[in-house]
Short mmCIF file of C-alpha atoms in Angstrom, two decimals:
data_model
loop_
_atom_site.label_atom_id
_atom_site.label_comp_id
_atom_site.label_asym_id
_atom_site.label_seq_id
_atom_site.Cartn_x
_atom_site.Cartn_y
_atom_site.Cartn_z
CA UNK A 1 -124.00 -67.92 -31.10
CA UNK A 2 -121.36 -65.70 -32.95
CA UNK A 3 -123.18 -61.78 -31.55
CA UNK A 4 -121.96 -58.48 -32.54
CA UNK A 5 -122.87 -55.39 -30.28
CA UNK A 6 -122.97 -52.30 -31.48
CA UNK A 7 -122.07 -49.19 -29.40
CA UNK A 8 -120.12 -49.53 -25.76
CA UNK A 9 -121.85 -46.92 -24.12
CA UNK A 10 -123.59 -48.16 -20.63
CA UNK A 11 -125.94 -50.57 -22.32
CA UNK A 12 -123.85 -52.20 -24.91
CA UNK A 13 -120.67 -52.68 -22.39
CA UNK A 14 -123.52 -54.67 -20.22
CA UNK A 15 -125.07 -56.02 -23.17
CA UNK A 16 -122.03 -57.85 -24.50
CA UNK A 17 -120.39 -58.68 -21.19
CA UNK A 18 -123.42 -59.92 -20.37
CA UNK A 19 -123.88 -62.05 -23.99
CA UNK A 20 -120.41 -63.80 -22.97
CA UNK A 21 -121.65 -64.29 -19.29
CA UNK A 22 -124.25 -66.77 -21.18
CA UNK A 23 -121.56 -68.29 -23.47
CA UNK A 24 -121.99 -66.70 -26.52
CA UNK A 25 -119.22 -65.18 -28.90
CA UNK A 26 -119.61 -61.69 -28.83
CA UNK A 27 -117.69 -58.47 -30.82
CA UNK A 28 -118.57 -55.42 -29.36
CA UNK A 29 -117.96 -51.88 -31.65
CA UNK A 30 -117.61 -48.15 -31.04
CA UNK A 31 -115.80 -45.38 -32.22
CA UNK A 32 -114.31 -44.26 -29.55
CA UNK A 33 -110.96 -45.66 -29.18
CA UNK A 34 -110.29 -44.59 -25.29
CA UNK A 35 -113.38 -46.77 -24.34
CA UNK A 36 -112.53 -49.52 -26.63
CA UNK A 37 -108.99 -49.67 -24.73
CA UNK A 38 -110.21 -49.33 -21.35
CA UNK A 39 -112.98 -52.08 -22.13
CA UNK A 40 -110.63 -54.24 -23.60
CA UNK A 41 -108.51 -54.23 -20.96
CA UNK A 42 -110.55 -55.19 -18.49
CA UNK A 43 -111.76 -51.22 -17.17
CA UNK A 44 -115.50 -50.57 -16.76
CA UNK A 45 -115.70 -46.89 -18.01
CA UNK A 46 -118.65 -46.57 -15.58
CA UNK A 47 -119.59 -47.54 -12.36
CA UNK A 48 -122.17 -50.62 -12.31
CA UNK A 49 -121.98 -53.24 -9.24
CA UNK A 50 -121.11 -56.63 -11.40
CA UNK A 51 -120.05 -55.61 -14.86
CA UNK A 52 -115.91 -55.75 -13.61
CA UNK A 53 -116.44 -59.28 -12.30
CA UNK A 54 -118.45 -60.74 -15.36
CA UNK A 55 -115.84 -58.52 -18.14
CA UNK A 56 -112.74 -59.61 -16.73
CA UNK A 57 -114.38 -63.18 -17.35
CA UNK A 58 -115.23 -62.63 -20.54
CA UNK A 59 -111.56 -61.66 -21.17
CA UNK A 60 -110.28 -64.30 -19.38
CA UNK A 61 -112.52 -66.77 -21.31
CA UNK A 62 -112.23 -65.29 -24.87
CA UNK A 63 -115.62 -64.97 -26.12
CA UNK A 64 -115.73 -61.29 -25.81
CA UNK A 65 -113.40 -59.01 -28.16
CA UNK A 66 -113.75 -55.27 -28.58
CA UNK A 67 -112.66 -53.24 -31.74
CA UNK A 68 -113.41 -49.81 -33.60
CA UNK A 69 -113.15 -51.51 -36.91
CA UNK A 70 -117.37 -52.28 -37.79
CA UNK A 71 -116.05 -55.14 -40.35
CA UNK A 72 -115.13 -57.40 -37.61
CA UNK A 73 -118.71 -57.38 -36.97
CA UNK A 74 -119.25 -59.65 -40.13
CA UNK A 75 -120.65 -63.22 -39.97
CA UNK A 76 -122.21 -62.73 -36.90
CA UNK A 77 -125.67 -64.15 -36.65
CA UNK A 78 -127.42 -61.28 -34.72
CA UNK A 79 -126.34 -57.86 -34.39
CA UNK A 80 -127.64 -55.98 -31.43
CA UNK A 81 -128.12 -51.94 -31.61
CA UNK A 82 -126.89 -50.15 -28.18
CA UNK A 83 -126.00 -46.63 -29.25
CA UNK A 84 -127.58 -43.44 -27.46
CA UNK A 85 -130.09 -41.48 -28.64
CA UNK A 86 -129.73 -38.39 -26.02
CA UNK A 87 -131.63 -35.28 -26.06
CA UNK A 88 -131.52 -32.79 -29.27
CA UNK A 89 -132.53 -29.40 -28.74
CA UNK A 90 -136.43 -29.68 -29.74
CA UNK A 91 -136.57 -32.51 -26.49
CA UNK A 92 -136.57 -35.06 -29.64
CA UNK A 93 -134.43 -37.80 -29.68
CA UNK A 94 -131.49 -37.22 -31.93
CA UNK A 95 -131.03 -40.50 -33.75
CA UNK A 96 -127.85 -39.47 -35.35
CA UNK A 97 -126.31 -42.35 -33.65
CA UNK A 98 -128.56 -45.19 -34.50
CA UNK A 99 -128.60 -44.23 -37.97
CA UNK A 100 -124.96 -43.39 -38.74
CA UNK A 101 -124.80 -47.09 -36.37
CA UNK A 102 -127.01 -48.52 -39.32
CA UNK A 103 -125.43 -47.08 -41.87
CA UNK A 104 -122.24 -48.30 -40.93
CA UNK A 105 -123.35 -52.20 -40.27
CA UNK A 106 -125.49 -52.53 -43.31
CA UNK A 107 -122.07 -53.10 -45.86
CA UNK A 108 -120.89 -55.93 -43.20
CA UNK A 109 -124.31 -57.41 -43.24
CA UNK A 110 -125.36 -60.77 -44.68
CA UNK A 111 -128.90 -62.26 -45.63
CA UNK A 112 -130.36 -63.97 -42.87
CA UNK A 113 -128.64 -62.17 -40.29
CA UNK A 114 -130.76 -60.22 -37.84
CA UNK A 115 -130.54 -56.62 -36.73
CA UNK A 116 -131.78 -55.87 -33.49
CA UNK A 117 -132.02 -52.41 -31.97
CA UNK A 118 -132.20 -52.03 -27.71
CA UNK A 119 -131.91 -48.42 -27.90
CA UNK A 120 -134.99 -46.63 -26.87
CA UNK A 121 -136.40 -45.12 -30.46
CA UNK A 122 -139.62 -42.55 -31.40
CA UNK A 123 -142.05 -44.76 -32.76
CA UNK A 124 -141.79 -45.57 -36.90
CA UNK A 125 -138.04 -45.65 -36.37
CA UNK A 126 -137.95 -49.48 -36.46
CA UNK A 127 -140.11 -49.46 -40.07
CA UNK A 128 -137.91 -46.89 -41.30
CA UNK A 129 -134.85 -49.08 -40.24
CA UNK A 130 -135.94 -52.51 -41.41
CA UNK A 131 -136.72 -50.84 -44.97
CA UNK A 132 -132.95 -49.40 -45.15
CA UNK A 133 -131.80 -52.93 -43.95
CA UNK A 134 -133.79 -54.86 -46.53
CA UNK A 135 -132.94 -52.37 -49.19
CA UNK A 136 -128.93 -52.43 -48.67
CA UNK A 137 -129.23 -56.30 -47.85
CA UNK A 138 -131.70 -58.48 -48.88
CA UNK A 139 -132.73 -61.35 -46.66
CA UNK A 140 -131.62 -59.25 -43.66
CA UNK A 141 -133.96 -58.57 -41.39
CA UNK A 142 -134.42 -55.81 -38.64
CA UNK A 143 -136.28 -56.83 -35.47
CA UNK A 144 -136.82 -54.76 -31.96
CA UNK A 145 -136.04 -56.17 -28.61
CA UNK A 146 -136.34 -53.03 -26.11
CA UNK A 147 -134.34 -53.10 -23.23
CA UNK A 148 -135.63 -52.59 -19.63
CA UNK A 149 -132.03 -51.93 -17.41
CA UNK A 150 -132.18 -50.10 -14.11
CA UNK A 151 -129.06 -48.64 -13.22
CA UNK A 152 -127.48 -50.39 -10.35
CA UNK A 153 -129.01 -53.45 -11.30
CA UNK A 154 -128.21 -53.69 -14.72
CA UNK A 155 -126.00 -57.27 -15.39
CA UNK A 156 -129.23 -58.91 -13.35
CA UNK A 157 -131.54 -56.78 -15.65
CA UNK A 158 -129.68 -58.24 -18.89
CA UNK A 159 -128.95 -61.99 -17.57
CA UNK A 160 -132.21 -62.87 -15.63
CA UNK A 161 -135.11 -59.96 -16.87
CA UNK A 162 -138.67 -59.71 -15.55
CA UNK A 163 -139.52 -60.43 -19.57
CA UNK A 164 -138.23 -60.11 -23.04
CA UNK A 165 -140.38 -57.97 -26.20
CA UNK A 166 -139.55 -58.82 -29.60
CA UNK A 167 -140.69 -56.89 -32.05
CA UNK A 168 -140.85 -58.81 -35.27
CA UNK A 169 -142.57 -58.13 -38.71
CA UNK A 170 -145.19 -60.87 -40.01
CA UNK A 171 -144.03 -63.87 -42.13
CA UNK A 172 -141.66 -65.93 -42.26
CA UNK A 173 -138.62 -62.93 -41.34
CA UNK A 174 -140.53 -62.72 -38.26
CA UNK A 175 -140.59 -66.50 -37.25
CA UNK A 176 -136.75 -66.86 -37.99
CA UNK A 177 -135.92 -64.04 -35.73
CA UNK A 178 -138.18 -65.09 -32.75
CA UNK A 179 -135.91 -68.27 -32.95
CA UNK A 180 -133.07 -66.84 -32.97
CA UNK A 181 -133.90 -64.36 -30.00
CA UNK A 182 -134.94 -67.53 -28.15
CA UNK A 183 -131.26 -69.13 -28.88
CA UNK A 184 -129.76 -66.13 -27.48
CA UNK A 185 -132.01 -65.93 -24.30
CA UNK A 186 -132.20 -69.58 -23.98
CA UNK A 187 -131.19 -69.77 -20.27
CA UNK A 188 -133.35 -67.09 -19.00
CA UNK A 189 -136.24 -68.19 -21.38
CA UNK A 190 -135.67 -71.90 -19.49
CA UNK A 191 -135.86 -70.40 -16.13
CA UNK A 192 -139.21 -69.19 -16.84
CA UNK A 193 -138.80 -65.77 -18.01
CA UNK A 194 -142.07 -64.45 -20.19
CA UNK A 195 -141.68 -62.96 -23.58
CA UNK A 196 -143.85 -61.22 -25.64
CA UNK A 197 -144.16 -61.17 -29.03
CA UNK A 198 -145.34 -57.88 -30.82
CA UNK A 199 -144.79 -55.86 -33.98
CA UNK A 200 -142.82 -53.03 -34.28
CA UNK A 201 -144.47 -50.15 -33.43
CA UNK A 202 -145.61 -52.16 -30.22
CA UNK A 203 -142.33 -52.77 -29.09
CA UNK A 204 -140.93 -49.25 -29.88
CA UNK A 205 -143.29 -48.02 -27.48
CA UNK A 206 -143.03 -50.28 -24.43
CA UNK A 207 -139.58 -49.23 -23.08
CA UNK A 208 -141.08 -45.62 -23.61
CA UNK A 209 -144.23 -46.13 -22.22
CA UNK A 210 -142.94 -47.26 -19.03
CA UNK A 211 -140.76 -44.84 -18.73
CA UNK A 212 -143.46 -42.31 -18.74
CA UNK A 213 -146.05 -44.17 -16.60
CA UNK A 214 -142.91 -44.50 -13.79
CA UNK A 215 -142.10 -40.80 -14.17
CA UNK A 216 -145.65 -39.98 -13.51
CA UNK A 217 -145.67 -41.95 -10.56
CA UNK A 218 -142.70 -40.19 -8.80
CA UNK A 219 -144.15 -36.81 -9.82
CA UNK A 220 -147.60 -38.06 -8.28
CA UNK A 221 -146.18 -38.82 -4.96
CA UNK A 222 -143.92 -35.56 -5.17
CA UNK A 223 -147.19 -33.59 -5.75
CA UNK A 224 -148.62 -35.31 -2.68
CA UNK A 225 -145.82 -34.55 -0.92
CA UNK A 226 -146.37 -30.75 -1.66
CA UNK A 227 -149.66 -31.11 -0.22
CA UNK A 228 -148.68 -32.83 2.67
CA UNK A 229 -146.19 -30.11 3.98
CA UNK A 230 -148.91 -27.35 3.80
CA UNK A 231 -151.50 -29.96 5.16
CA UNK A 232 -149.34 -31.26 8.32
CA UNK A 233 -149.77 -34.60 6.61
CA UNK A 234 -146.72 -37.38 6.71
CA UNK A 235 -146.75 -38.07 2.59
CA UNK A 236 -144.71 -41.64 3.78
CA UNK A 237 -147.30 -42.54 6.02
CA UNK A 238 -149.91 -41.64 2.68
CA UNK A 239 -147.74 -43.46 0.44
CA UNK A 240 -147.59 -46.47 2.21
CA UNK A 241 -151.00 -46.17 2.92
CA UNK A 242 -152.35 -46.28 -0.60
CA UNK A 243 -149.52 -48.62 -1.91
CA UNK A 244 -151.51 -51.26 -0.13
CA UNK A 245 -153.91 -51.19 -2.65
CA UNK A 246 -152.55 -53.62 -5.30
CA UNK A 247 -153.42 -51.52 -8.24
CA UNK A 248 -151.57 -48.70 -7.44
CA UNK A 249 -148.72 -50.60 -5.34
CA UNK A 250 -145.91 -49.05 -3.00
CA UNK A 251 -142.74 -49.34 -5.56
CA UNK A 252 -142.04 -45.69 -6.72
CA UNK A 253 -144.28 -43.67 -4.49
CA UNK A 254 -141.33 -42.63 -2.17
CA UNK A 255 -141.63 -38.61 -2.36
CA UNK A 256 -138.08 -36.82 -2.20
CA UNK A 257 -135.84 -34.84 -4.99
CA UNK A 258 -137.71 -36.25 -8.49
CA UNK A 259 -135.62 -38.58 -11.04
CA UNK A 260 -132.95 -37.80 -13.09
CA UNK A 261 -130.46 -39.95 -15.01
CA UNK A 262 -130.41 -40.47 -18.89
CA UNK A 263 -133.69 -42.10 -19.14
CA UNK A 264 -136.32 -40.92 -17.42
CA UNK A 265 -136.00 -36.84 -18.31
CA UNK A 266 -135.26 -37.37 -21.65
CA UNK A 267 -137.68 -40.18 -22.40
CA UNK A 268 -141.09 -38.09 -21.27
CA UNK A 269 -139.64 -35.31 -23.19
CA UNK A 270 -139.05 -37.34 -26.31
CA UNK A 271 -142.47 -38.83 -26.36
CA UNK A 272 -144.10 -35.31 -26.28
CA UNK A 273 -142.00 -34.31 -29.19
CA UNK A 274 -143.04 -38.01 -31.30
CA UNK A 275 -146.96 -37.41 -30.30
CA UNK A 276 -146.73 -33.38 -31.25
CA UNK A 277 -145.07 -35.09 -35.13
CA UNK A 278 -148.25 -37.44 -35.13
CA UNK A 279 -150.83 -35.05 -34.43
CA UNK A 280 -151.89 -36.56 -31.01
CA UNK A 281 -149.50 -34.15 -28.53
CA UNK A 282 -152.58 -33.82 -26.41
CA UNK A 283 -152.37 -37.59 -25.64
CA UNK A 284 -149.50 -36.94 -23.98
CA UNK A 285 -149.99 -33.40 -22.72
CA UNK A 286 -150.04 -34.32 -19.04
CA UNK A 287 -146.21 -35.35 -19.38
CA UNK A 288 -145.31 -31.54 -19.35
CA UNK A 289 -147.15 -31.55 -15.67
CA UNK A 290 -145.08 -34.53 -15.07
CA UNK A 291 -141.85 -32.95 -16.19
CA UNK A 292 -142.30 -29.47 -14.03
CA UNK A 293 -143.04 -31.36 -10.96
CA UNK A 294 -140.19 -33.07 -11.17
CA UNK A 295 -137.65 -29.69 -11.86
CA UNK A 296 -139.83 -28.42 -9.10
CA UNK A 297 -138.40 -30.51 -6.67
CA UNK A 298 -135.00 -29.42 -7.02
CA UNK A 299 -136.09 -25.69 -6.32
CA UNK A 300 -138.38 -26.44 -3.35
CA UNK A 301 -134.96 -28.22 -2.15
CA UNK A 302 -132.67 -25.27 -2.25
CA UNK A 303 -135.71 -23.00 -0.91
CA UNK A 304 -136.03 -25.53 2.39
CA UNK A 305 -131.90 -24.95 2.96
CA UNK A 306 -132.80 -21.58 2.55
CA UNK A 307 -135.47 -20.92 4.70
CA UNK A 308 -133.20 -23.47 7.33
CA UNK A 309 -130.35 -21.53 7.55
CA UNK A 310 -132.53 -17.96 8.12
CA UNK A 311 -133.17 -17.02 5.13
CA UNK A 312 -129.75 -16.87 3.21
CA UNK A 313 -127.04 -19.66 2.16
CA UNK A 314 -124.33 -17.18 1.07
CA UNK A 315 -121.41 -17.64 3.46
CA UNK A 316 -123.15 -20.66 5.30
CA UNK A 317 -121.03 -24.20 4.55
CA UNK A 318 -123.38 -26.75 2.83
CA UNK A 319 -122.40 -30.27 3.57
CA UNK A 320 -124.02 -32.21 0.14
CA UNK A 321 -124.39 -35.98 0.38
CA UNK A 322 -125.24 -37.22 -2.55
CA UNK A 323 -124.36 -36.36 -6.21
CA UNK A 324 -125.39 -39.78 -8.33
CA UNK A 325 -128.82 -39.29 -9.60
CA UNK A 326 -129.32 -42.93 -7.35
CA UNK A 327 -127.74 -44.94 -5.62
CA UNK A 328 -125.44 -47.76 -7.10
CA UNK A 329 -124.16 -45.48 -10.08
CA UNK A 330 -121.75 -42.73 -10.73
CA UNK A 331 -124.16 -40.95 -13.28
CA UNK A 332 -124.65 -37.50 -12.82
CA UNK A 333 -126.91 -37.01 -16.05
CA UNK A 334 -129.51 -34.56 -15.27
CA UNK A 335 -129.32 -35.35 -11.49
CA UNK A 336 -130.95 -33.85 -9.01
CA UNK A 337 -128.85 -34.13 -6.12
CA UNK A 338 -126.07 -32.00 -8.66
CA UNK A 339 -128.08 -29.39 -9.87
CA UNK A 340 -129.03 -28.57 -6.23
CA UNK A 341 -125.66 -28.60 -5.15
CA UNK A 342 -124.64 -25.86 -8.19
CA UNK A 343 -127.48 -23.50 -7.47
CA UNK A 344 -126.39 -23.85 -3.92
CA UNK A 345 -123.14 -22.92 -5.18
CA UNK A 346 -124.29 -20.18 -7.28
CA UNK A 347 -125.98 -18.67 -4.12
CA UNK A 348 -123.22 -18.37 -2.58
CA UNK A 349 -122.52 -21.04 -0.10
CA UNK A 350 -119.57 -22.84 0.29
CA UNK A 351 -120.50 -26.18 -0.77
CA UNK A 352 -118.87 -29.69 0.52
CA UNK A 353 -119.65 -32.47 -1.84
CA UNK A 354 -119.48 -36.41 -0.83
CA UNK A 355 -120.77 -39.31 -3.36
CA UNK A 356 -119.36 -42.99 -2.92
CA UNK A 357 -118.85 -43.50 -6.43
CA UNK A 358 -119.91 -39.83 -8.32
CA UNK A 359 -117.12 -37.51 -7.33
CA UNK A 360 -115.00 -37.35 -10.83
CA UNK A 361 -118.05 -37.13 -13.24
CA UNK A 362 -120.13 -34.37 -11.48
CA UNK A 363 -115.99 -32.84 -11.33
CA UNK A 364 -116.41 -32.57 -14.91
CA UNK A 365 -119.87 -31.16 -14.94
CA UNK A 366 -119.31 -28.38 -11.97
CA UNK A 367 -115.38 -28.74 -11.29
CA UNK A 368 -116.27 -25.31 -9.20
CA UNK A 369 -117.82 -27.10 -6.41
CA UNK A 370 -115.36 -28.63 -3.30
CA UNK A 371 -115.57 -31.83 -3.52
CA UNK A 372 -114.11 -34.30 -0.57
CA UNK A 373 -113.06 -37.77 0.60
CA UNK A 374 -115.73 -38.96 3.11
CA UNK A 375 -118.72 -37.85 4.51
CA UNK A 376 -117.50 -37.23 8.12
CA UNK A 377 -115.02 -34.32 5.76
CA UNK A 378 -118.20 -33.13 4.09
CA UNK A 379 -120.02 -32.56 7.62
CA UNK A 380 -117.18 -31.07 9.75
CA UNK A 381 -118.25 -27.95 10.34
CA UNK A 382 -121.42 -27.43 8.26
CA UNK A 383 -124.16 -25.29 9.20
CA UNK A 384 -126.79 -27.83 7.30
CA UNK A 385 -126.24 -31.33 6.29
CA UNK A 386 -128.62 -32.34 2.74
CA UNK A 387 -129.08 -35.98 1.86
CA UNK A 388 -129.55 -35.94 -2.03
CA UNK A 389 -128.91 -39.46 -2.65
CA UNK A 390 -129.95 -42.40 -0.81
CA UNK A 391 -126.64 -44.69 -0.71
CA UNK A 392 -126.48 -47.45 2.25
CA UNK A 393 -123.64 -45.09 3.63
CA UNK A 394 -125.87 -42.07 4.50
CA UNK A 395 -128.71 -43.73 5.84
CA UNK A 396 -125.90 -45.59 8.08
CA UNK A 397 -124.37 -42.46 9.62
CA UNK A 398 -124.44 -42.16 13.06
CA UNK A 399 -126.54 -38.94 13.87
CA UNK A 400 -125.21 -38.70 17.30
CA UNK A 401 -121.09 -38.83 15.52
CA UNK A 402 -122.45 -36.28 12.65
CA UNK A 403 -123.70 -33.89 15.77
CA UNK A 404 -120.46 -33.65 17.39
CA UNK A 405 -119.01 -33.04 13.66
CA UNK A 406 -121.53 -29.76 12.52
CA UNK A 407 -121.11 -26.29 13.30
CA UNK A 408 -125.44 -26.33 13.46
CA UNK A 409 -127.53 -29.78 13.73
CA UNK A 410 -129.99 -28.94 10.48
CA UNK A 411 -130.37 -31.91 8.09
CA UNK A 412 -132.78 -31.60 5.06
CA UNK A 413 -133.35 -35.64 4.28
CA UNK A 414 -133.70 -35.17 0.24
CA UNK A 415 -135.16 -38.39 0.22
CA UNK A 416 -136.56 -39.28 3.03
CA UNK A 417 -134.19 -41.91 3.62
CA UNK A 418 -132.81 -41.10 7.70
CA UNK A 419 -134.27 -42.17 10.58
CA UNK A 420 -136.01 -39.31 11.88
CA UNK A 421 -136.59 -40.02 15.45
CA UNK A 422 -133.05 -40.84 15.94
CA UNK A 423 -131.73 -37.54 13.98
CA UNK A 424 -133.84 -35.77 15.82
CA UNK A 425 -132.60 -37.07 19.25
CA UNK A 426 -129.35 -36.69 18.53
CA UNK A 427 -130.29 -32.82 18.50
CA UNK A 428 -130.90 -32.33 14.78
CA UNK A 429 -133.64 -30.23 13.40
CA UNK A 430 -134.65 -32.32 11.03
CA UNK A 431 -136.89 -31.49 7.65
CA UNK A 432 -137.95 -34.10 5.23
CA UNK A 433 -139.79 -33.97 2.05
CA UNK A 434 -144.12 -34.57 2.31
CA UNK A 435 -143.24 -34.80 5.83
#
């Protein structure tokens, strides 16, 4: 099929290297003409594992062109909707994007073409949307097919998902567009992948929903965790304890710093904001709780380094490893591992930053902070070592070699992610979190 993408950002630039991965023809849009170049020529402006290897065959194979100019767009048969919708100032999304994206697509549009927004929307956008779309151009019709990416894991995410939503409106419109959804997913949809069909509303709030239900379950085991240090209580001894119960199961109950990224934060925060404009903001009063645990984290982190290093940091050299908000990504967005490396800063230690893949866009967030080459350059000399991220490298380190490296053995393992006993009998004094 002949796709258009709209918006480069982290999920179009997947989206529509990914739509040529499966052999379609895909145009991919944005206005900013620095991305466009480096995309074009072959550069992932971010760091996901995969998205190089499947864009430079894209390129190679011609199906995949990108361009600033939204008329090239025209006579494709589906037109997917990546642009952000980041936090405005309220915690609202800010939908500027999607509708100046909208806007800008409808005068390119044809009738029986399909619009299909990803992005992750308040609920009664979609109606509001497929209105403007049928007004500007009859016979075009606006459908919803949420996306469900983890970062890290995002090419898999798009090419082989654990299921699609399409939200479609009743009739015939709605019929046409399921089919040609199922032409574009055709090979995952073979391999056995389920889809759900749903209206619109339904499929606005999917994406969101699970975003909230998986931010409560971090905060849950973080709250444990609190508990656990006060009680003597191992809270990764609880969580795999109750994880064995298959309706609560062990994925996302690992207690450390909180989440961060562009999702998660802004997601729970958005969804309080869309229930306080329908008059149900108690239904969703709990994410607050949800949202303070998390921050909460971050503080109890800098008071543990605190407390470590006698009851000051100013002066003391902080060895930070860690600066992604997870592993397998160079996104700093709201991350914790960053934030508690700035306050550290602010506190007045001397702060040695290490991330695999993170180092030059928490430089433009905090270019005040020292940041270095390796870990074993973060270390040397510390008088505390923090974990913040979990990347294969960290967990790998020798604790014996980081010993003979530190002016004081004191880790704090941010995410529970070392082996203790062996930290610990390398000489470390060792403090997880919950544990």
């Amino acid at each position: 099929m002949r796709i258009s993408v709209i918006g480069c950002g982290y999920l179009g630039a997947v989206h529509a290297a990914s739509m040529a991965k499966l052999g379609h023809e895909v145009v991919a849009v944005d206005v900013d003409p620095t991305k466009i170049e480096r995309l074009a020529a072959g550069e992932a402006p971010f760091f996901e594992p995969g998205l190089p290897e499947i864009l430079t065959e894209a390129l190679a194979s011609g199906r995949i062109r990108f361009t600033t100019e939204m008329a090239e767009v025209a006579g494709s048969a589906v037109h997917f909707l990546a642009v952000g919708t980041p936090q405005g100032p309220t915690g609202a999304a800010d939908m500027r994007y999607v509708d100046a994206a909208v806007a800008s697509l409808t005068p390119h549009l044809s009738a029986g073409e399909f619009v299909v927004g990803k992005s992750t929307v308040p609920v009664g956008t979609a109606a509001r949307l497929a209105a403007e779309v049928e007004a500007a151009v009859p016979g075009a019709t606006l459908v919803w097919n949420p996306e469900f990416l983890r970062e890290g894991f995002a090419v898999q995410d798009t090419i082989s998902p654990d299921r699609f939503v399409y939200g479609v409106p009743e009739g015939e419109a709605g019929e046409r567009a399921v089919a040609a959804l199922d032409e574009v997913y055709a090979q995952a949809l073979a391999a056995g992948t389920p889809r759900l069909v749903v209206n619109l509303p339904t499929a606005e709030l999917v994406k969101i929903s699970a975003n909230a239900f998986l931010a409560t379950k971090i905060s849950f085991i973080n709250s444990m965790a609190e508990i656990a240090e006060v009680a003597g209580a191992d809270v990764t001894a609880l969580a795999d304890a109750i994880g064995h119960d298959d309706r609560i199961g062990r994925k996302f109950l690992n207690a450390g710093l909180g989440f961060g990224g562009g999702c998660l934060p802004k997601d729970i925060r958005a969804f309080q904001a869309r229930a306080d404009e329908l008059g149900v903001g108690e239904s969703l009063a709990f994410l607050a709780d949800v949202d303070a645990t998390n921050l909460r984290r971050r503080a109890h982190a800098v008071d543990l380094a605190t407390e470590m290093l006698g009851g000051t940091v100013t002066g003391k050299r902080v060895a930070v490893l860690g600066l992604a908000f997870k592993p397998n990504s160079d996104d700093v967005r709201d991350s914790p591992a960053l934030d508690i490396a700035a306050r550290l800063h602010e506190l007045g230690a001397s702060v040695a930053a290490y991330d695999p893949e993170a180092i030059e866009t928490a430089r433009r967030l905090h270019p005040e902070l020292e940041y270095v080459g390796s870990p074993t350059e973060a270390v040397t000399g510390a008088d505390i070592v923090l974990v913040l991220t979990e990347w294969s490298v960290f967990r790998a380190l020798d604790a014996a070699e980081v010993a003979s490296l530190v002016a004081s053995p004191v880790v704090v393992d941010g995410r529970n992610c070392l082996d203790r006993e062996a930290w610990t009998a390398a000489g470390f004094t060792y403090r997880g979190m919950g544990r």
